[in-house]
Short mmCIF file of C-alpha atoms in Angstrom, two decimals:
data_model
loop_
_atom_site.label_atom_id
_atom_site.label_comp_id
_atom_site.label_asym_id
_atom_site.label_seq_id
_atom_site.Cartn_x
_atom_site.Cartn_y
_atom_site.Cartn_z
CA ILE A 129 -8.43 -8.51 5.83
CA LEU A 130 -9.52 -6.71 9.00
CA ASN A 131 -9.62 -2.95 9.05
CA VAL A 132 -7.96 -1.33 12.06
CA GLU A 133 -7.77 2.43 11.67
CA GLN A 134 -5.97 4.95 13.81
CA SER A 135 -6.37 8.70 13.86
CA PRO A 136 -4.79 11.09 13.60
CA GLN A 137 -1.79 9.81 11.62
CA SER A 138 0.47 12.30 13.36
CA LEU A 139 0.23 14.88 16.08
CA HIS A 140 2.47 17.68 17.35
CA VAL A 141 1.74 18.98 20.85
CA GLN A 142 3.50 21.23 23.33
CA GLU A 143 4.96 19.94 26.57
CA GLY A 144 2.23 19.89 29.20
CA ASP A 145 -0.64 19.49 26.73
CA SER A 146 -3.03 16.59 27.14
CA THR A 147 -3.90 14.63 24.03
CA ASN A 148 -5.80 11.61 22.81
CA PHE A 149 -5.86 9.28 19.81
CA THR A 150 -8.47 6.92 18.41
CA CYS A 151 -8.35 3.31 17.28
CA SER A 152 -11.33 1.91 15.32
CA PHE A 153 -11.81 -1.80 14.79
CA PRO A 154 -14.53 -4.26 13.72
CA SER A 155 -17.20 -4.53 16.42
CA SER A 156 -18.04 -8.18 15.75
CA ASN A 157 -16.12 -11.22 17.07
CA PHE A 158 -14.04 -9.06 19.39
CA TYR A 159 -11.40 -10.82 21.49
CA ALA A 160 -8.83 -8.21 22.58
CA LEU A 161 -7.50 -4.75 21.88
CA HIS A 162 -3.83 -3.96 22.49
CA TRP A 163 -1.97 -0.65 22.66
CA TYR A 164 1.79 -0.47 22.02
CA ARG A 165 4.32 2.33 22.26
CA TRP A 166 7.04 2.34 19.60
CA GLU A 167 10.03 4.63 19.90
CA THR A 168 12.22 5.26 16.87
CA ALA A 169 14.95 2.61 16.39
CA LYS A 170 13.46 0.42 19.13
CA SER A 171 10.89 -2.39 19.29
CA PRO A 172 7.20 -1.91 20.11
CA GLU A 173 6.45 -2.23 23.83
CA ALA A 174 3.06 -3.15 25.24
CA LEU A 175 1.08 -0.51 27.12
CA PHE A 176 -2.31 -2.15 27.62
CA VAL A 177 -4.33 -5.22 26.75
CA MET A 178 -8.09 -4.79 27.06
CA THR A 179 -10.65 -7.52 26.66
CA LEU A 180 -13.95 -6.32 28.17
CA ASN A 181 -16.35 -3.65 26.96
CA GLY A 182 -15.98 -0.62 29.20
CA ASP A 183 -12.42 -1.55 30.25
CA GLU A 184 -10.32 1.36 31.40
CA LYS A 185 -6.58 0.95 31.97
CA LYS A 186 -4.07 3.42 33.38
CA LYS A 187 -0.28 3.52 33.58
CA GLY A 188 1.08 6.76 35.00
CA ARG A 189 -0.07 9.62 32.76
CA ILE A 190 -1.35 7.30 30.03
CA SER A 191 -4.79 5.74 30.07
CA ALA A 192 -7.05 3.90 27.62
CA THR A 193 -10.74 3.13 27.27
CA LEU A 194 -12.54 0.50 25.24
CA ASN A 195 -15.97 0.35 23.59
CA THR A 196 -16.40 -3.02 21.89
CA LYS A 197 -20.04 -2.44 20.91
CA GLU A 198 -19.17 0.51 18.68
CA GLY A 199 -15.63 -0.66 17.87
CA TYR A 200 -13.32 2.03 19.21
CA SER A 201 -10.66 2.66 21.82
CA TYR A 202 -9.14 5.93 23.00
CA LEU A 203 -5.62 6.43 24.32
CA TYR A 204 -5.12 9.51 26.50
CA ILE A 205 -1.86 11.15 27.55
CA LYS A 206 -2.12 13.73 30.33
CA GLY A 207 0.53 16.44 30.57
CA SER A 208 2.63 15.27 27.60
CA GLN A 209 6.40 15.19 28.03
CA PRO A 210 9.12 15.03 25.33
CA GLU A 211 9.82 11.41 26.33
CA ASP A 212 6.25 10.54 25.27
CA SER A 213 7.28 11.18 21.65
CA ALA A 214 6.75 7.86 19.87
CA THR A 215 4.38 6.05 17.55
CA TYR A 216 1.38 4.56 19.34
CA LEU A 217 -0.01 1.39 17.75
CA CYS A 218 -3.26 -0.36 18.43
CA ALA A 219 -3.87 -3.99 17.50
CA PHE A 220 -7.09 -5.99 17.31
CA GLY A 221 -7.55 -9.66 18.10
CA LEU A 222 -10.45 -11.66 16.72
CA THR A 223 -12.30 -14.49 18.46
CA GLY A 224 -11.07 -17.69 16.87
CA GLY A 225 -8.24 -15.75 15.26
CA GLY A 226 -5.60 -18.12 16.54
CA ASN A 227 -3.89 -15.65 18.86
CA LYS A 228 -2.93 -13.29 16.05
CA LEU A 229 -3.32 -9.51 16.00
CA THR A 230 -4.03 -7.02 13.22
CA PHE A 231 -2.16 -3.76 13.75
CA GLY A 232 -3.19 -0.25 12.79
CA THR A 233 -0.64 2.02 11.12
CA GLY A 234 -0.16 4.06 14.28
CA THR A 235 -0.35 7.64 15.50
CA GLN A 236 3.02 9.41 15.52
CA LEU A 237 3.23 11.80 18.47
CA LYS A 238 5.86 14.51 18.79
CA VAL A 239 5.97 16.52 22.01
CA GLU A 240 7.83 19.80 21.69
CA LEU A 241 9.39 21.90 24.44
CA ASN B 432 15.98 -13.24 30.75
CA ALA B 433 16.96 -12.11 27.26
CA GLY B 434 13.31 -11.93 26.12
CA VAL B 435 13.08 -12.20 22.33
CA THR B 436 16.33 -12.25 20.38
CA GLN B 437 16.79 -11.98 16.63
CA THR B 438 19.78 -12.55 14.37
CA PRO B 439 21.17 -10.98 12.32
CA LYS B 440 20.52 -7.30 13.09
CA PHE B 441 21.37 -6.17 9.56
CA GLN B 442 21.69 -8.00 6.26
CA VAL B 443 22.22 -7.06 2.63
CA LEU B 444 21.29 -9.63 -0.01
CA LYS B 445 21.43 -9.69 -3.77
CA THR B 446 18.26 -10.55 -5.68
CA GLY B 447 17.83 -14.31 -5.81
CA GLN B 448 19.93 -15.10 -2.74
CA SER B 449 18.42 -16.99 0.17
CA MET B 450 18.72 -16.49 3.90
CA THR B 451 17.14 -17.46 7.21
CA LEU B 452 16.25 -15.01 9.96
CA GLN B 453 16.49 -16.56 13.40
CA CYS B 454 14.28 -15.79 16.40
CA ALA B 455 14.34 -17.24 19.90
CA GLN B 456 12.41 -16.49 23.10
CA ASP B 457 13.11 -17.60 26.65
CA MET B 458 9.73 -16.76 28.20
CA ASN B 459 8.12 -20.15 27.56
CA HIS B 460 5.50 -18.55 25.31
CA ASN B 461 3.38 -20.75 23.10
CA SER B 462 2.76 -18.31 20.25
CA MET B 463 5.37 -16.72 18.01
CA TYR B 464 5.04 -14.30 15.08
CA TRP B 465 6.94 -12.78 12.20
CA TYR B 466 6.05 -9.27 11.01
CA ARG B 467 7.45 -6.90 8.45
CA GLN B 468 7.38 -3.15 8.87
CA ASP B 469 7.35 -0.86 5.87
CA PRO B 470 6.90 2.94 5.85
CA GLY B 471 3.22 3.90 5.95
CA MET B 472 2.12 0.25 6.22
CA GLY B 473 2.48 -0.48 9.91
CA LEU B 474 3.26 -4.00 11.09
CA ARG B 475 2.01 -6.73 8.77
CA LEU B 476 1.89 -10.35 9.84
CA ILE B 477 3.86 -12.73 7.61
CA TYR B 478 3.45 -16.04 9.46
CA TYR B 479 2.64 -17.11 12.97
CA SER B 480 2.83 -20.20 15.11
CA ALA B 481 0.09 -20.58 17.72
CA SER B 482 1.95 -23.45 19.38
CA GLU B 483 4.92 -25.73 18.87
CA GLY B 484 4.38 -27.84 15.77
CA THR B 485 1.89 -25.51 14.05
CA THR B 486 2.37 -22.64 11.63
CA ASP B 487 -0.15 -20.52 9.72
CA LYS B 488 -0.04 -17.84 7.07
CA GLY B 489 -0.63 -14.24 7.98
CA GLU B 490 -1.47 -11.29 5.76
CA VAL B 491 1.66 -11.30 3.53
CA PRO B 492 3.15 -14.83 3.38
CA ASN B 493 4.22 -14.97 -0.29
CA GLY B 494 7.97 -15.44 -0.76
CA TYR B 495 8.54 -16.68 2.80
CA ASN B 496 8.64 -19.96 4.68
CA VAL B 497 8.84 -20.59 8.41
CA SER B 498 9.91 -23.34 10.78
CA ARG B 499 8.89 -23.68 14.41
CA LEU B 500 11.94 -25.67 15.41
CA ASN B 501 10.88 -26.08 19.05
CA LYS B 502 9.00 -24.02 21.61
CA ARG B 503 11.83 -21.46 21.80
CA GLU B 504 12.73 -20.93 18.15
CA PHE B 505 10.84 -19.69 15.09
CA SER B 506 12.80 -19.01 11.90
CA LEU B 507 11.82 -17.15 8.73
CA ARG B 508 13.34 -18.14 5.40
CA LEU B 509 13.54 -16.18 2.19
CA GLU B 510 14.22 -18.71 -0.57
CA SER B 511 14.86 -16.25 -3.38
CA ALA B 512 15.06 -12.68 -2.13
CA ALA B 513 13.44 -9.87 -4.12
CA PRO B 514 13.82 -6.07 -3.75
CA SER B 515 10.17 -5.97 -2.55
CA GLN B 516 11.31 -7.88 0.54
CA THR B 517 13.50 -4.98 1.66
CA SER B 518 12.00 -4.23 5.07
CA VAL B 519 12.50 -4.38 8.81
CA TYR B 520 11.48 -7.77 10.19
CA PHE B 521 10.25 -8.21 13.74
CA CYS B 522 9.75 -11.44 15.62
CA ALA B 523 7.37 -11.51 18.59
CA SER B 524 6.10 -13.98 21.13
CA LYS B 525 3.02 -14.08 23.34
CA ALA B 526 1.51 -16.00 26.19
CA ARG B 527 -2.12 -16.87 25.65
CA ALA B 528 -4.19 -13.78 26.47
CA TYR B 529 -1.44 -11.29 27.00
CA GLU B 530 0.68 -8.76 25.20
CA GLN B 531 3.23 -9.54 22.51
CA TYR B 532 6.93 -9.13 23.22
CA PHE B 533 8.99 -7.99 20.27
CA GLY B 534 12.58 -8.66 19.30
CA PRO B 535 14.97 -5.87 18.26
CA GLY B 536 14.31 -6.33 14.54
CA THR B 537 16.35 -7.28 11.48
CA ARG B 538 16.93 -4.63 8.83
CA LEU B 539 17.10 -6.39 5.46
CA THR B 540 18.06 -4.75 2.18
CA VAL B 541 17.74 -6.64 -1.11
CA THR B 542 19.58 -5.08 -4.04
#
């Protein structure tokens, strides 16, 4: 069983704060690292898929970086808004893993006014 | 495009009953997946199908069977439901190197 760890488990920030979370994954046999945003009572929605060491992706105020050699990825949110409140999941794909992903347990973000 | 659809949305079963959860996607994706989501456990893979005609076990396959009926449809069957199978079940599909698209989920309670 692969170990994909996310920290922190939960986070409360004020509107306008910038924040970041970490995803740690095995550094060998890396294929892909995914980030998903999961709002309560909805389905997870993809934010980013990263496959190359040093990848940086950006979508609006949200960005992510990837370090495959040391096995971590950071997700950054700049100027958090209440609508950013959600659980952020990362998922790791292994080379030869048959297109399957192993998910972390997520970071639950709450942005308060 | 409807994306990934799942039926039913909610279901209550008695211990020992059987049922099939249905999933269909209209994005022509090769790979399809079944996950369960339990509090504090994240998404755990039950079974997946890398392509039409193939299925493989995931992390928690015991008590479940699957059928990849065609490229569009991937069903999950509980032969004899147990209270430990109370969960929210998500189906997902994926094109080769891209993100997974999730269905709306099925909330199953086994009493």
